[in-house]
Short mmCIF file of C-alpha atoms in Angstrom, two decimals:
data_model
loop_
_atom_site.label_atom_id
_atom_site.label_comp_id
_atom_site.label_asym_id
_atom_site.label_seq_id
_atom_site.Cartn_x
_atom_site.Cartn_y
_atom_site.Cartn_z
CA MET A 1 -0.09 -0.01 -0.03
CA THR A 2 1.25 3.62 -0.99
CA ALA A 3 0.90 6.74 0.10
CA LEU A 4 -1.83 8.90 -1.33
CA ASP A 5 -2.86 10.10 -4.17
CA LEU A 6 -2.26 14.12 -4.53
CA SER A 7 -5.66 14.18 -6.13
CA SER A 8 -7.36 12.94 -3.32
CA PRO A 9 -8.63 15.54 -0.73
CA VAL A 10 -7.55 15.60 3.15
CA ALA A 11 -9.48 16.78 5.74
CA VAL A 12 -8.03 18.48 8.91
CA VAL A 13 -11.00 18.96 11.82
CA GLY A 14 -10.12 21.07 14.54
CA THR A 15 -8.19 24.38 13.47
CA GLY A 16 -5.93 25.29 16.41
CA THR A 17 -1.72 25.68 16.08
CA MET A 18 -1.79 21.90 15.23
CA GLY A 19 -4.57 21.51 13.00
CA GLN A 20 -3.25 24.76 11.06
CA GLY A 21 0.17 23.14 11.21
CA ILE A 22 -0.64 19.83 9.48
CA ALA A 23 -3.52 21.44 7.01
CA GLN A 24 0.09 23.47 5.88
CA VAL A 25 2.01 20.28 5.55
CA ALA A 26 -1.01 18.56 3.58
CA LEU A 27 -1.59 21.42 1.48
CA VAL A 28 2.21 22.04 0.43
CA ALA A 29 2.58 18.57 -0.39
CA GLY A 30 -0.03 18.90 -2.88
CA HIS A 31 -3.28 18.04 -1.73
CA HIS A 32 -6.28 19.51 -1.40
CA VAL A 33 -7.14 19.83 2.11
CA ARG A 34 -10.33 21.21 3.65
CA LEU A 35 -10.95 22.76 7.05
CA PHE A 36 -13.44 22.08 9.77
CA ASP A 37 -13.80 23.44 13.18
CA ALA A 38 -17.31 22.89 15.41
CA VAL A 39 -16.96 26.84 16.16
CA PRO A 40 -18.50 28.96 13.06
CA GLY A 41 -15.95 31.28 11.50
CA ARG A 42 -13.06 29.35 12.76
CA ALA A 43 -12.39 27.51 9.44
CA ARG A 44 -12.58 30.60 7.98
CA GLU A 45 -10.18 32.25 10.40
CA ALA A 46 -7.70 28.89 10.05
CA ALA A 47 -7.09 29.12 6.34
CA ASP A 48 -6.87 33.10 6.12
CA ALA A 49 -4.15 31.86 8.98
CA ILE A 50 -2.46 29.49 6.66
CA GLY A 51 -2.65 31.81 3.78
CA ALA A 52 -0.40 34.32 5.89
CA ARG A 53 2.19 31.84 6.23
CA LEU A 54 2.21 31.39 2.88
CA ASP A 55 3.16 35.01 1.98
CA ARG A 56 5.89 34.68 4.64
CA LEU A 57 7.26 31.39 2.99
CA VAL A 58 7.47 33.67 -0.35
CA GLU A 59 8.77 36.48 1.68
CA LYS A 60 11.64 34.43 2.60
CA ASP A 61 12.56 32.61 -1.13
CA ARG A 62 11.15 29.42 0.29
CA MET A 63 7.92 29.67 -2.38
CA THR A 64 7.40 31.22 -5.24
CA ALA A 65 4.32 33.23 -5.28
CA ALA A 66 2.68 30.91 -8.00
CA ASP A 67 3.24 27.72 -5.76
CA ARG A 68 1.31 29.89 -3.16
CA ASP A 69 -1.54 30.75 -5.35
CA THR A 70 -1.88 27.25 -6.24
CA ALA A 71 -1.58 26.20 -3.00
CA ARG A 72 -4.46 28.82 -1.30
CA GLY A 73 -6.73 27.30 -4.42
CA ARG A 74 -6.45 24.08 -2.99
CA LEU A 75 -7.40 25.09 0.54
CA HIS A 76 -11.40 25.37 1.58
CA ALA A 77 -13.15 25.96 4.79
CA ALA A 78 -15.68 23.57 4.82
CA GLY A 79 -19.01 25.03 6.75
CA SER A 80 -20.34 21.15 7.77
CA LEU A 81 -19.04 17.89 8.10
CA GLY A 82 -20.53 16.66 4.93
CA GLU A 83 -18.41 18.29 2.72
CA LEU A 84 -15.87 15.80 3.94
CA ALA A 85 -17.27 12.92 2.31
CA ASP A 86 -14.89 12.36 -0.67
CA CYS A 87 -11.66 12.81 1.58
CA SER A 88 -8.90 9.67 1.35
CA LEU A 89 -8.03 11.08 5.11
CA VAL A 90 -9.70 12.76 8.15
CA VAL A 91 -6.86 13.87 10.69
CA GLU A 92 -8.89 15.25 13.84
CA ALA A 93 -7.15 17.89 16.37
CA VAL A 94 -9.35 18.73 18.65
CA LEU A 95 -9.49 19.28 22.20
CA GLU A 96 -7.75 16.51 24.31
CA ARG A 97 -10.65 14.97 25.25
CA LEU A 98 -11.26 11.31 24.76
CA ASP A 99 -15.13 11.98 24.72
CA VAL A 100 -14.86 14.46 22.16
CA LYS A 101 -12.53 12.86 19.57
CA GLN A 102 -15.18 9.64 20.14
CA GLU A 103 -18.26 11.52 19.45
CA LEU A 104 -16.37 13.84 16.23
CA LEU A 105 -15.51 10.06 15.28
CA ARG A 106 -18.46 8.38 15.60
CA ALA A 107 -20.09 11.35 13.10
CA LEU A 108 -17.12 11.44 10.71
CA GLU A 109 -17.88 7.44 10.41
CA ASP A 110 -21.45 7.90 9.14
CA VAL A 111 -20.18 10.83 6.13
CA VAL A 112 -16.53 9.29 4.79
CA ASP A 113 -16.68 6.21 2.88
CA ASP A 114 -15.35 2.67 4.04
CA ASP A 115 -11.88 3.49 2.55
CA CYS A 116 -11.12 6.56 4.11
CA LEU A 117 -8.20 6.74 6.39
CA LEU A 118 -8.96 8.08 10.00
CA ALA A 119 -6.59 9.20 12.50
CA THR A 120 -5.85 11.39 15.56
CA ASN A 121 -2.67 13.28 16.51
CA THR A 122 -3.68 13.48 20.05
CA SER A 123 -0.16 13.33 21.95
CA SER A 124 -1.70 11.86 25.44
CA LEU A 125 -4.63 9.78 25.11
CA SER A 126 -4.97 5.99 23.78
CA VAL A 127 -4.97 5.88 20.15
CA THR A 128 -6.86 2.25 20.82
CA ALA A 129 -9.36 3.94 23.18
CA ILE A 130 -10.27 7.07 20.46
CA GLY A 131 -10.90 4.43 17.90
CA GLY A 132 -13.05 2.20 20.18
CA VAL A 133 -16.09 3.63 19.13
CA LEU A 134 -15.49 2.92 15.19
CA ARG A 135 -17.46 0.15 13.18
CA ASN A 136 -14.39 -0.62 11.46
CA PRO A 137 -11.62 0.70 13.94
CA GLY A 138 -8.78 -1.10 11.61
CA ARG A 139 -8.81 2.04 9.67
CA PHE A 140 -7.88 4.32 12.50
CA VAL A 141 -4.23 4.86 13.18
CA GLY A 142 -1.97 7.59 15.09
CA LEU A 143 -0.33 10.31 13.04
CA HIS A 144 1.43 12.66 16.12
CA PHE A 145 2.97 15.71 14.68
CA PHE A 146 5.29 17.67 16.57
CA ASN A 147 4.43 21.85 17.07
CA PRO A 148 5.30 23.92 14.92
CA ALA A 149 4.59 20.78 12.75
CA PRO A 150 5.29 22.40 9.23
CA LEU A 151 8.67 22.79 10.34
CA LEU A 152 9.66 19.69 12.61
CA PRO A 153 10.42 16.69 10.74
CA LEU A 154 8.96 13.42 13.17
CA VAL A 155 6.10 11.91 13.05
CA GLU A 156 4.95 9.13 15.14
CA VAL A 157 2.46 6.97 13.44
CA VAL A 158 1.02 5.15 16.30
CA SER A 159 -1.15 1.89 15.24
CA GLY A 160 -3.76 0.95 17.87
CA PHE A 161 -4.58 -2.12 18.72
CA ALA A 162 -7.47 -2.77 16.26
CA THR A 163 -5.59 -0.96 13.86
CA ASP A 164 -4.48 -2.77 10.27
CA VAL A 165 -1.56 -3.24 9.02
CA THR A 166 -2.55 -1.82 5.70
CA SER A 167 -3.98 1.51 7.51
CA ALA A 168 -0.56 2.23 9.42
CA THR A 169 1.33 1.41 6.08
CA ARG A 170 -0.67 3.77 4.15
CA ALA A 171 -0.04 6.85 7.39
CA TYR A 172 3.81 6.02 7.31
CA GLU A 173 4.28 6.44 3.91
CA MET A 174 1.98 9.17 3.71
CA ALA A 175 3.82 11.24 5.93
CA ARG A 176 7.24 9.99 4.16
CA ALA A 177 5.58 11.91 0.88
CA TRP A 178 5.09 14.70 2.86
CA GLY A 179 8.68 15.16 3.80
CA LYS A 180 8.46 14.15 7.20
CA THR A 181 10.46 11.35 9.14
CA PRO A 182 7.74 8.88 10.36
CA VAL A 183 8.81 6.02 12.86
CA ALA A 184 6.49 3.49 13.66
CA CYS A 185 5.30 2.80 17.35
CA ALA A 186 2.74 0.51 18.95
CA ASP A 187 -0.34 2.57 21.08
CA THR A 188 1.37 2.65 24.92
CA PRO A 189 1.32 5.53 27.36
CA GLY A 190 3.25 8.98 25.21
CA PHE A 191 4.11 6.92 22.23
CA ILE A 192 7.60 6.91 21.94
CA VAL A 193 8.94 10.91 23.01
CA ASN A 194 6.71 11.31 25.45
CA ARG A 195 7.41 8.01 27.28
CA LEU A 196 11.17 8.12 26.71
CA ALA A 197 11.35 12.22 27.26
CA ARG A 198 10.33 12.06 31.08
CA PRO A 199 13.52 11.49 33.38
CA PHE A 200 15.01 14.18 31.01
CA TYR A 201 12.42 16.77 33.04
CA ALA A 202 11.91 14.11 36.44
CA GLU A 203 15.80 13.98 37.30
CA ALA A 204 16.67 17.58 36.95
CA PHE A 205 13.54 18.19 39.24
CA ALA A 206 14.51 15.36 41.42
CA ALA A 207 17.86 17.20 41.98
CA TYR A 208 16.58 20.83 42.38
CA GLU A 209 13.68 19.73 45.47
CA ALA A 210 17.11 17.57 46.79
CA GLN A 211 18.73 21.04 46.69
CA SER A 212 21.50 19.60 44.78
CA ALA A 213 21.42 22.79 42.94
CA ASP A 214 19.24 25.63 41.20
CA PRO A 215 17.84 25.33 38.09
CA ALA A 216 20.03 28.08 36.22
CA THR A 217 22.91 25.70 37.30
CA ILE A 218 21.32 22.28 36.23
CA ASP A 219 20.22 23.62 33.36
CA ALA A 220 24.04 24.31 32.54
CA VAL A 221 25.11 21.18 33.20
CA LEU A 222 22.57 19.62 30.91
CA ARG A 223 23.73 22.19 28.05
CA GLU A 224 27.31 22.76 28.28
CA CYS A 225 28.43 19.15 29.87
CA GLY A 226 25.61 16.86 28.50
CA GLY A 227 25.10 18.49 25.29
CA PHE A 228 21.43 18.84 25.34
CA ARG A 229 20.44 21.84 23.04
CA MET A 230 18.41 23.08 26.21
CA GLY A 231 18.09 22.56 29.93
CA ALA A 232 14.79 21.19 31.37
CA PHE A 233 13.81 24.28 33.63
CA GLU A 234 14.43 26.11 30.77
CA LEU A 235 12.64 24.22 28.13
CA THR A 236 9.53 23.68 30.22
CA ASP A 237 9.26 27.16 30.85
CA LEU A 238 9.10 27.57 26.86
CA ILE A 239 6.40 24.60 26.63
CA GLY A 240 4.19 25.59 29.20
CA GLN A 241 4.80 24.22 32.77
CA ASP A 242 0.86 23.27 32.72
CA VAL A 243 1.45 21.63 29.25
CA ASN A 244 4.29 19.79 30.39
CA GLU A 245 3.11 18.16 33.84
CA ALA A 246 -0.28 17.45 32.10
CA VAL A 247 1.83 14.95 30.08
CA THR A 248 3.86 13.98 32.53
CA HIS A 249 0.53 13.22 34.40
CA SER A 250 -1.31 11.33 32.04
CA VAL A 251 2.18 9.06 31.27
CA TRP A 252 2.14 8.38 35.30
CA GLN A 253 -1.62 7.40 34.93
CA ALA A 254 -1.84 5.48 32.33
CA PHE A 255 0.76 3.23 33.48
CA PHE A 256 -0.86 2.64 36.85
CA GLN A 257 0.97 5.40 38.45
CA ASP A 258 4.57 3.82 38.08
CA VAL A 259 6.83 5.27 40.05
CA ARG A 260 9.00 5.85 37.29
CA PHE A 261 7.16 8.56 36.01
CA THR A 262 5.83 10.09 39.16
CA PRO A 263 5.00 13.81 38.73
CA SER A 264 7.04 16.88 40.35
CA LEU A 265 5.49 17.81 43.59
CA ALA A 266 8.00 21.01 43.06
CA GLN A 267 6.36 21.58 38.90
CA ARG A 268 3.02 21.13 40.68
CA ARG A 269 3.06 23.94 43.42
CA LEU A 270 4.29 25.85 39.95
CA VAL A 271 1.62 25.57 38.33
CA GLU A 272 -0.76 25.86 41.03
CA SER A 273 0.82 29.45 41.52
CA GLY A 274 -0.58 30.48 37.93
CA ARG A 275 3.70 30.16 37.11
CA LEU A 276 3.47 28.90 33.78
CA GLY A 277 6.56 29.59 31.97
CA ARG A 278 6.98 32.20 29.22
CA LYS A 279 3.37 32.67 28.35
CA THR A 280 2.62 33.75 32.06
CA GLY A 281 6.02 35.89 32.47
CA GLN A 282 7.30 33.62 34.72
CA GLY A 283 7.66 30.16 35.31
CA TRP A 284 11.19 28.47 36.78
CA TYR A 285 12.65 32.15 35.43
CA GLU A 286 11.02 35.16 35.02
CA TYR A 287 10.56 36.93 31.83
CA GLY A 288 10.32 40.81 30.96
CA ASP A 289 12.35 43.37 29.44
CA ASP A 290 13.36 44.18 33.03
CA ALA A 291 13.85 40.37 34.25
CA GLU A 292 17.45 39.35 35.38
CA ARG A 293 18.94 36.44 33.22
CA ALA A 294 19.64 33.52 36.20
CA GLU A 295 23.07 32.77 35.59
CA PRO A 296 24.63 29.54 37.03
CA HIS A 297 26.79 28.89 40.02
CA THR A 298 30.37 28.78 38.48
CA ALA A 299 33.42 28.12 40.95
CA GLU A 300 35.65 30.43 41.75
CA LYS A 301 39.33 30.47 40.17
CA ALA A 302 41.55 27.58 41.81
CA GLN A 303 45.08 25.89 41.43
CA ALA A 304 45.07 22.99 39.21
CA PRO A 305 47.35 20.07 40.82
CA ALA A 306 50.77 19.42 39.93
CA TYR A 307 50.30 16.03 38.98
CA VAL A 308 47.09 13.04 38.85
CA VAL A 309 47.57 9.59 38.98
CA ALA A 310 45.08 7.26 36.84
CA GLU A 311 44.54 3.95 38.36
CA GLY A 312 42.28 2.66 35.07
CA ASP A 313 41.31 3.84 31.53
CA LEU A 314 38.27 6.11 33.45
CA GLY A 315 36.23 4.24 30.85
CA PRO A 316 33.32 6.51 29.44
CA ALA A 317 35.65 9.59 30.52
CA SER A 318 38.89 8.12 29.10
CA ASP A 319 39.31 11.31 26.69
CA LEU A 320 39.90 13.54 29.99
CA LEU A 321 43.78 11.64 30.31
CA ALA A 322 44.84 13.04 26.66
CA LEU A 323 43.05 16.30 27.95
CA ILE A 324 45.30 16.50 31.01
CA ARG A 325 48.14 16.11 29.72
CA GLU A 326 47.52 18.48 26.85
CA ALA A 327 47.32 21.15 29.20
CA GLY A 328 50.30 20.22 31.09
CA ILE A 329 49.77 18.32 33.45
CA PRO A 330 51.72 15.04 34.21
CA VAL A 331 49.62 11.80 34.43
CA ARG A 332 51.49 9.05 36.35
CA GLU A 333 49.45 6.06 35.61
CA ASP A 334 49.38 3.01 38.27
CA GLU A 335 49.52 -0.28 36.01
CA GLU A 336 48.82 -2.65 38.68
CA ASP A 337 45.63 -0.94 40.13
CA HIS A 338 42.45 -1.75 38.02
CA GLY A 339 40.34 0.99 39.14
CA THR A 340 38.42 3.90 37.01
CA ARG A 341 39.60 7.14 38.89
CA LEU A 342 42.08 9.90 39.23
CA VAL A 343 43.84 10.17 42.41
CA LEU A 344 45.34 14.12 43.24
CA PRO A 345 48.07 15.08 45.43
CA SER A 346 45.94 15.68 48.30
CA GLY A 347 45.25 11.66 48.60
CA GLY A 348 41.76 12.45 47.53
CA GLN A 349 39.73 11.01 44.38
CA LEU A 350 38.08 11.77 41.33
CA VAL A 351 35.79 9.28 40.42
CA LEU A 352 32.81 9.77 37.15
CA ALA A 353 29.09 9.48 38.67
CA ASP A 354 28.83 5.86 39.11
CA GLY A 355 25.56 6.06 41.65
CA GLN A 356 27.30 6.27 44.89
CA THR A 357 27.52 9.16 46.94
CA SER A 358 30.80 11.04 48.19
CA VAL A 359 29.83 10.77 51.60
CA GLU A 360 30.22 6.73 51.58
CA PHE A 361 33.83 7.75 51.21
CA ARG A 362 36.45 9.27 52.95
CA ASP A 363 37.94 11.51 50.00
CA VAL A 364 36.08 11.63 47.07
CA VAL A 365 35.16 13.85 44.53
CA TYR A 366 32.36 12.78 41.55
CA PHE A 367 32.45 14.18 38.25
CA ASP A 368 29.54 14.07 35.68
CA LEU A 369 28.71 12.44 32.16
CA ALA A 370 29.84 14.52 29.21
CA LEU A 371 28.64 14.03 25.93
CA ASP A 372 32.30 14.84 24.96
CA TYR A 373 34.64 15.62 27.24
CA ARG A 374 36.85 17.71 24.65
CA ARG A 375 34.25 19.75 23.72
CA ALA A 376 32.49 20.36 26.92
CA THR A 377 32.14 23.82 28.59
CA ARG A 378 31.44 23.03 31.81
CA MET A 379 31.66 20.28 34.15
CA ALA A 380 29.88 19.24 37.36
CA LEU A 381 31.40 17.89 40.39
CA SER A 382 29.92 16.34 43.36
CA ALA A 383 31.08 16.66 46.78
CA SER A 384 29.90 16.21 50.54
CA GLN A 385 30.35 18.17 53.63
CA ASP A 386 32.98 15.08 54.77
CA THR A 387 35.25 15.72 51.09
CA GLN A 388 38.52 17.37 52.30
CA PRO A 389 38.79 21.28 50.83
CA GLN A 390 41.95 20.62 49.10
CA THR A 391 40.55 17.45 47.23
CA LEU A 392 37.47 20.00 46.05
CA THR A 393 40.01 22.67 45.56
CA GLU A 394 42.42 20.16 43.15
CA ALA A 395 39.61 19.14 41.66
CA ILE A 396 38.04 22.38 40.17
CA GLY A 397 41.70 23.60 39.71
CA LEU A 398 41.87 20.52 37.28
CA PHE A 399 38.82 21.06 35.31
CA GLN A 400 39.23 24.50 34.76
CA ALA A 401 42.74 23.70 33.50
CA LEU A 402 41.17 22.16 30.95
CA GLY A 403 39.37 25.00 29.62
CA LYS A 404 35.65 24.09 31.61
CA ASP A 405 33.94 26.02 33.86
CA VAL A 406 32.65 24.06 37.09
CA SER A 407 29.61 23.70 39.07
CA VAL A 408 29.71 22.48 42.78
CA LEU A 409 26.85 20.20 43.41
CA GLY A 410 25.60 18.18 46.79
CA ASP A 411 26.07 15.28 47.35
CA ALA A 412 24.35 14.13 44.51
CA PRO A 413 24.39 10.24 43.37
CA GLY A 414 24.36 9.92 39.33
CA MET A 415 24.81 13.92 39.37
CA ILE A 416 22.64 15.14 36.82
CA VAL A 417 23.22 14.02 32.98
CA ALA A 418 24.88 10.34 34.28
CA ARG A 419 21.48 9.86 35.50
CA THR A 420 19.46 11.43 33.00
CA VAL A 421 21.11 9.23 30.18
CA ALA A 422 21.02 5.87 31.89
CA ARG A 423 17.14 6.28 33.14
CA ILE A 424 16.33 7.11 29.11
CA VAL A 425 18.85 4.51 27.81
CA ASP A 426 16.86 2.17 30.02
CA LEU A 427 13.10 3.19 29.46
CA ALA A 428 14.21 2.63 25.82
CA HIS A 429 15.40 -0.88 26.14
CA ASP A 430 12.32 -1.67 27.97
CA ALA A 431 10.14 -0.02 25.17
CA VAL A 432 11.80 -1.90 22.46
CA ALA A 433 11.44 -4.95 24.47
CA LYS A 434 7.62 -4.62 24.90
CA GLY A 435 7.65 -4.25 21.73
CA VAL A 436 7.02 -0.60 21.01
CA ALA A 437 9.47 0.55 18.52
CA THR A 438 12.58 -0.57 16.86
CA GLU A 439 16.10 0.60 18.21
CA GLU A 440 16.51 2.62 14.87
CA ASP A 441 13.15 4.50 15.28
CA VAL A 442 13.88 4.91 18.68
CA ASP A 443 16.78 6.44 18.44
CA THR A 444 15.47 8.73 15.14
CA ALA A 445 12.52 9.75 17.37
CA MET A 446 14.68 11.34 20.65
CA ARG A 447 16.96 12.75 18.40
CA LEU A 448 14.03 14.68 15.98
CA GLY A 449 11.59 14.89 18.41
CA VAL A 450 13.02 16.28 21.41
CA ASN A 451 16.84 16.97 19.96
CA TYR A 452 18.50 14.85 21.82
CA PRO A 453 22.34 14.85 20.86
CA LEU A 454 22.09 11.50 20.63
CA GLY A 455 19.45 8.07 20.71
CA PRO A 456 19.19 6.15 23.74
CA PHE A 457 20.81 3.48 21.62
CA GLU A 458 23.54 5.42 20.63
CA TRP A 459 24.04 6.67 24.19
CA SER A 460 24.17 3.25 25.38
CA ARG A 461 26.90 1.62 22.91
CA ARG A 462 29.02 4.92 23.20
CA LEU A 463 28.84 4.25 26.95
CA GLY A 464 29.10 0.79 26.95
CA ARG A 465 26.10 -1.78 26.97
CA SER A 466 26.70 -2.90 31.07
CA TRP A 467 26.87 0.98 32.04
CA ALA A 468 23.64 2.39 32.41
CA HIS A 469 22.58 -0.93 34.58
CA GLU A 470 25.28 -0.69 36.89
CA ILE A 471 24.60 2.87 37.55
CA LEU A 472 20.70 2.21 38.05
CA ASP A 473 21.82 -0.56 40.09
CA GLU A 474 23.71 1.61 42.58
CA LEU A 475 20.66 4.48 42.82
CA HIS A 476 18.26 1.55 43.26
CA GLN A 477 20.47 0.65 46.53
CA ARG A 478 20.66 3.71 47.66
CA ASP A 479 16.66 4.56 46.89
CA PRO A 480 14.96 1.28 46.75
CA SER A 481 11.27 3.10 45.95
CA GLY A 482 11.31 1.43 42.91
CA ARG A 483 12.08 4.67 40.40
CA TYR A 484 15.76 3.89 39.55
CA ALA A 485 15.35 0.01 39.52
CA PRO A 486 16.76 -1.44 36.03
CA SER A 487 14.59 -3.12 34.01
CA LEU A 488 14.33 -6.54 33.17
CA ALA A 489 15.27 -5.69 29.60
CA LEU A 490 17.63 -3.65 30.37
CA TYR A 491 19.41 -6.37 32.81
CA ARG A 492 19.05 -8.83 30.19
CA HIS A 493 21.15 -7.02 27.73
CA ALA A 494 23.87 -6.19 30.17
CA TYR A 495 24.20 -10.03 31.53
CA ALA A 496 24.21 -11.22 27.94
CA THR A 497 27.48 -8.96 27.23
CA ASP A 498 28.93 -9.86 30.40
CA LYS A 499 28.47 -13.80 29.37
CA ARG A 500 30.03 -12.94 25.78
CA GLU A 501 33.14 -11.65 27.60
CA GLY A 502 33.34 -14.45 29.77
CA THR A 503 32.42 -12.85 33.28
CA PRO A 504 30.60 -15.44 35.46
#
């Protein structure tokens, strides 16, 4: 089954931001598009708004005036559902309420032909439940576009429990013909992106609630060390705290209040106070002409250590050894020790975040995982009240000598980036093991849907296939609530790798 023929009319019901965006995508792809909205006059307003966006494309030389005029001629504001009777595809983008969507679909099924593909753009509801009211739910599929739909390439093509393979294939090929990058997934809470993205927000909020660091510092570490385009606090301010929390709450409820998806109490208080982010002028940060930019905590200049002793190759942080040598700091290697740490002149140790805490050891400073230690511009360190001041000073001075800003956190097991990445990797393995999507589609979805620097399986291959399991297992021992318990899928993955390497 191939994509829809361009001669086939496409309809979009619901003319808010997403509805208009989807309609514009179909229109530019060459389809006749019909807009319908239950509110009188709203479809006409939406058609005018789409026309204005086409004008801006012409102004930016992204569309010719002739193509714009032709596209406008294919756009029609329908006055009733009856005008959608000959459409080959109808996408609903109405209010995110199950009853509203089901009522609309019942009405559409009485209007369109039996071979018309029906789709929902829901981001939080069950595709299976929405289509459950249809006489023929096999032709119903999820088409989750990302906002703004004309710009963002990803489309999650979601098969409900009753969706026919042919319908899912038609939808997939259609999205690709429209210039999008489709990924196929089963109907699961949050689909791919909203399911696997929860730890990115949750771990940042948890670190804040534990008073490990302030929002500006956590965001800076995620960006400048972890390689994420935005930090969790600034991103949720952009999305809207109410919107982000609603998605988190929906996924949590849909998974029967699984502790791994528990919403943040701090974010709840923010929403209750009406501080919803940029749209209200205040969220985690303040906005407006007079607002002062929140700056991350950055340590004062410290003296670099005279040398370091490397015990082991530092695993995922092995690039640091070359950087330290390039900075002119001698690296003495202890070939008899098989650890993975740096020993400082004070006798204290500098260790890559492993899920344990500084307070457990006599004199340890932890440093966070980085996407690329050479290109990272900031490094996070974690120390306890028992850490010797000289050890912390030497650790700060070492990374400053490498050209990094340094942020010192409280005693935070797993730091910021490490535990966030570990949890994302775990949820990804769990999702693939349960048939939600393929590894390739998961990586594609997370790179394109939320601009992650690497997909979860790319992270996993880079860090070593047992890395995520080991750090989560350590975190679980210190927080046995279940939040950090490694999934069975991740356990099997790590154990199978160990057996191939000969580990008993």
